[in-house]
Coordinates of C-alpha atoms in Angstrom, one line a residue:
Chain A
X189 CA 3.3 21.0 -6.0
X190 CA 2.7 18.0 -3.2
X191 CA -0.1 16.3 -1.2
X192 CA 0.6 17.1 2.2
X193 CA 2.5 20.5 3.3
X194 CA 3.2 20.9 6.6
X195 CA 4.0 24.9 7.8
X196 CA 6.1 25.9 9.8
X197 CA 9.0 23.5 8.8
X198 CA 10.4 24.3 12.4
X199 CA 9.0 25.6 15.2
X200 CA 10.9 26.4 18.5
X201 CA 9.0 27.0 21.8
X202 CA 9.0 27.3 25.6
X203 CA 7.8 24.2 27.3
X204 CA 4.2 24.9 28.6
X205 CA 3.2 27.0 25.3
X206 CA 1.1 26.0 22.8
X207 CA 2.7 24.3 19.5
X208 CA 0.0 24.5 16.6
X209 CA 1.7 23.0 12.7
X210 CA -0.8 23.1 9.8
X211 CA -1.1 21.1 6.7
X212 CA -2.0 21.9 3.2
X213 CA -3.1 18.8 0.7
X214 CA -4.3 19.1 -2.8
X215 CA -6.9 16.4 -3.7
X216 CA -9.9 15.0 -2.3
X217 CA -9.3 12.9 0.9
X218 CA -10.8 10.1 2.7
X219 CA -9.5 11.0 5.8
X220 CA -6.0 12.8 7.3
X221 CA -3.4 11.8 10.0
X222 CA -1.1 13.1 12.4
X223 CA 1.9 11.2 12.9
X224 CA 5.2 11.8 15.3
X225 CA 8.4 10.8 14.5
X226 CA 11.0 11.1 17.2
X227 CA 15.0 11.4 15.5
X228 CA 15.8 8.4 13.8
X229 CA 12.8 6.0 15.2
X230 CA 9.9 5.3 13.4
X231 CA 6.3 6.9 12.9
X232 CA 3.5 7.2 15.8
X233 CA 0.0 7.6 14.8
X234 CA -1.3 10.5 17.0
X235 CA -4.7 10.8 15.3
X236 CA -6.7 10.4 12.2
X237 CA -9.9 12.6 11.3
X238 CA -12.3 12.0 8.5
X239 CA -13.5 14.3 6.1
X240 CA -16.8 14.8 7.1
X241 CA -15.2 15.3 10.6
X242 CA -13.9 19.4 11.3
X243 CA -12.4 18.8 14.3
X244 CA -11.2 16.4 16.8
X245 CA -9.1 15.7 20.3
X246 CA -6.9 13.2 22.2
X247 CA -5.5 14.4 25.3
X248 CA -3.3 17.3 24.7
X249 CA -4.0 17.0 21.2
X250 CA -6.3 18.8 18.9
X251 CA -7.0 18.2 15.2
X252 CA -9.0 20.6 13.0
X253 CA -9.7 19.6 9.5
X254 CA -11.3 22.4 6.9
X255 CA -12.1 20.5 3.6
X256 CA -13.0 23.7 1.4
X257 CA -10.0 25.1 2.5
X258 CA -8.0 21.7 2.2
X259 CA -6.4 22.4 5.2
X260 CA -5.8 21.0 8.8
X261 CA -3.7 22.1 11.8
X262 CA -2.3 20.3 14.7
X263 CA -2.5 21.7 18.4
X264 CA -0.2 20.6 21.2
X265 CA -1.6 22.3 24.2
X266 CA 0.8 22.8 27.5
X267 CA 4.2 21.3 25.6
X268 CA 6.3 19.4 27.1
X269 CA 10.3 18.7 26.4
X270 CA 9.4 15.1 25.5
X271 CA 7.4 16.5 22.7
X272 CA 10.3 17.3 20.7
X273 CA 9.8 15.7 17.4
X274 CA 8.7 15.8 13.9
X275 CA 5.1 15.9 13.3
X276 CA 4.0 14.7 9.9
X277 CA 0.4 14.8 8.2
X278 CA -0.3 12.1 6.2
X279 CA -3.4 11.7 3.8
X280 CA -5.5 9.2 2.5
X281 CA -6.8 10.3 -1.3
X282 CA -10.6 9.2 -1.8
X283 CA -9.3 6.7 -4.9
X284 CA -6.0 6.1 -3.2
X285 CA -7.1 2.9 -1.6
X286 CA -5.1 2.1 1.6
X287 CA -1.5 4.0 1.0
X288 CA -1.1 7.3 2.7
X289 CA 1.1 10.2 1.0
X290 CA 3.0 12.3 3.5
X291 CA 3.9 15.7 4.0
X292 CA 7.5 17.2 4.4
X293 CA 6.9 17.3 8.4
X294 CA 6.9 20.3 10.8
X295 CA 10.4 20.0 13.2
X296 CA 9.3 20.8 16.7
X297 CA 11.7 21.6 19.6
X298 CA 10.2 23.0 22.9
X299 CA 13.0 24.4 24.8
X300 CA 13.2 23.7 28.9
Chain B
X1064 CA 1.9 -4.3 23.1
X1065 CA 1.8 -5.7 19.7
X1066 CA 4.4 -3.9 17.4
X1067 CA 5.8 -4.3 14.3
X1068 CA 9.4 -5.3 14.2
X1069 CA 12.2 -4.9 11.9
X1070 CA 16.2 -6.2 11.0
X1071 CA 18.5 -5.6 10.4
X1072 CA 18.3 -2.1 12.5
X1073 CA 21.2 -0.9 10.0
X1074 CA 22.9 -2.8 6.7
X1075 CA 25.9 -1.5 5.1
X1076 CA 26.2 -2.6 1.8
X1077 CA 28.8 -2.5 -1.4
X1078 CA 26.9 -0.9 -4.5
X1079 CA 25.5 -3.7 -7.1
X1080 CA 24.6 -5.8 -4.0
X1081 CA 21.5 -7.2 -2.8
X1082 CA 19.6 -6.9 0.0
X1083 CA 17.2 -8.1 2.4
X1084 CA 15.1 -6.2 4.4
X1085 CA 12.8 -8.2 7.1
X1086 CA 9.3 -7.2 8.9
X1087 CA 7.2 -8.9 11.3
X1088 CA 3.9 -7.0 11.0
X1089 CA 1.5 -7.5 13.8
X1090 CA -0.3 -10.6 13.8
X1091 CA -4.0 -10.3 13.1
X1092 CA -3.2 -7.1 10.5
X1093 CA -3.8 -7.7 7.0
X1094 CA -2.6 -4.9 5.2
X1095 CA 1.2 -4.5 4.4
X1096 CA 3.4 -2.0 3.6
X1097 CA 7.2 -0.5 3.1
X1098 CA 7.4 3.2 2.9
X1099 CA 10.9 4.7 2.8
X1100 CA 12.6 8.4 3.9
X1101 CA 16.3 9.6 2.6
X1102 CA 18.0 11.4 5.7
X1103 CA 15.9 14.6 5.8
X1104 CA 13.2 14.2 3.5
X1105 CA 9.3 13.3 3.6
X1106 CA 8.5 9.5 4.0
X1107 CA 7.6 8.4 0.6
X1108 CA 5.5 4.9 -0.2
X1109 CA 6.5 2.1 -1.9
X1110 CA 4.0 -0.7 -2.1
X1111 CA 1.5 -1.9 -0.3
X1112 CA 0.6 -6.1 0.1
X1113 CA -2.6 -7.7 0.6
X1114 CA -4.0 -11.2 0.5
X1115 CA -0.7 -12.1 -0.4
X1116 CA -0.1 -10.0 -3.6
X1117 CA 1.1 -6.6 -4.6
X1118 CA -2.0 -3.9 -4.2
X1119 CA -0.6 -0.7 -5.0
X1120 CA 3.6 0.6 -5.9
X1121 CA 5.1 3.7 -6.2
X1122 CA 7.2 4.5 -9.2
X1123 CA 10.1 3.7 -6.9
X1124 CA 9.1 0.2 -6.4
X1125 CA 11.1 -0.7 -9.9
X1126 CA 12.0 -3.9 -11.1
X1127 CA 14.7 -3.9 -8.4
X1128 CA 12.7 -4.3 -5.6
X1129 CA 10.3 -7.2 -4.6
X1130 CA 8.2 -8.0 -1.5
X1131 CA 7.3 -11.5 -0.4
X1132 CA 5.6 -13.2 2.1
X1133 CA 7.0 -16.3 2.6
X1134 CA 5.9 -17.6 5.6
X1135 CA 2.8 -16.0 7.0
X1136 CA 4.6 -13.8 9.2
X1137 CA 7.6 -12.3 7.9
X1138 CA 7.1 -9.3 5.2
X1139 CA 10.7 -8.9 3.3
X1140 CA 11.7 -5.9 0.8
X1141 CA 14.4 -7.3 -1.4
X1142 CA 16.4 -5.0 -3.4
X1143 CA 17.7 -7.0 -6.4
X1144 CA 21.1 -4.6 -7.3
X1145 CA 21.4 -1.9 -4.8
X1146 CA 22.3 1.7 -5.7
X1147 CA 23.6 4.8 -4.1
X1148 CA 20.4 6.2 -4.1
X1149 CA 18.8 3.4 -2.2
X1150 CA 20.3 4.8 0.5
X1151 CA 17.4 5.4 2.9
X1152 CA 15.5 4.7 6.0
X1153 CA 13.0 1.9 5.3
X1154 CA 10.1 1.4 7.5
X1155 CA 7.9 -1.5 7.3
X1156 CA 4.0 -1.0 8.4
X1157 CA 0.8 -2.9 8.7
X1158 CA -2.5 -2.2 9.4
X1159 CA -5.4 -4.2 10.1
X1160 CA -8.2 -2.4 8.3
X1161 CA -10.1 -3.2 5.4
X1162 CA -11.4 -0.7 3.2
X1163 CA -9.8 2.4 2.7
X1164 CA -7.3 3.7 5.1
X1165 CA -7.2 3.6 8.9
X1166 CA -4.0 3.4 11.3
X1167 CA -1.0 2.5 10.1
X1168 CA 2.0 1.0 12.8
X1169 CA 5.1 1.2 11.8
X1170 CA 8.5 -0.3 12.7
X1171 CA 11.4 1.1 14.0
X1172 CA 12.7 1.0 10.4
X1173 CA 16.2 -0.6 8.6
X1174 CA 18.8 1.9 7.8
X1175 CA 20.5 1.1 4.7
X1176 CA 23.7 2.6 4.1
X1177 CA 24.7 1.7 0.0
X1178 CA 28.6 2.5 -0.3

């Protein structure tokens, strides 16, 4: 099994609705980060949550972290067509120095 | 806003040829990385580089791969003898962070197609 697995793999909602994506991981982490990737483009950092934090907000984004369940969720409120992209969680392991370990990603489609 | 730039954006090569992918990280950053993403799959760590040496590498990063920071600004990934399975998008990233894992800044990627 892999460190960092998102669900659902794909999500399609109407513009204006909220989108929730989940991420589970296996080993203890220093922090967890969410990235966005538009099709064929690079990854853009959205938000970082440390292992001693439970919730963080940034604009329309809300991230939660439950270290006892080894899971995180990313909520995008009031979605827009421009939010259509793939969203990846990535963990930094306590023992893992600097590298990020990415999950498979959730492909989010916002229908106008 | 400073950004990581990568060249070429797309390279097509024949199996067995050498390929060099180039990256210019953000100028005051200290850590440099290469990741790859095979089409439709997740982003995989290849190597991290700090203080002019490799700090960590994955199992993917075998003897066919090497990295270099030849002139203090460029950061290159060389694949000595490409294989079909090396076809992927290669992303360079940099980070200003010392200590354990902060935000990474990614380039737009170099798409490598091996025929």
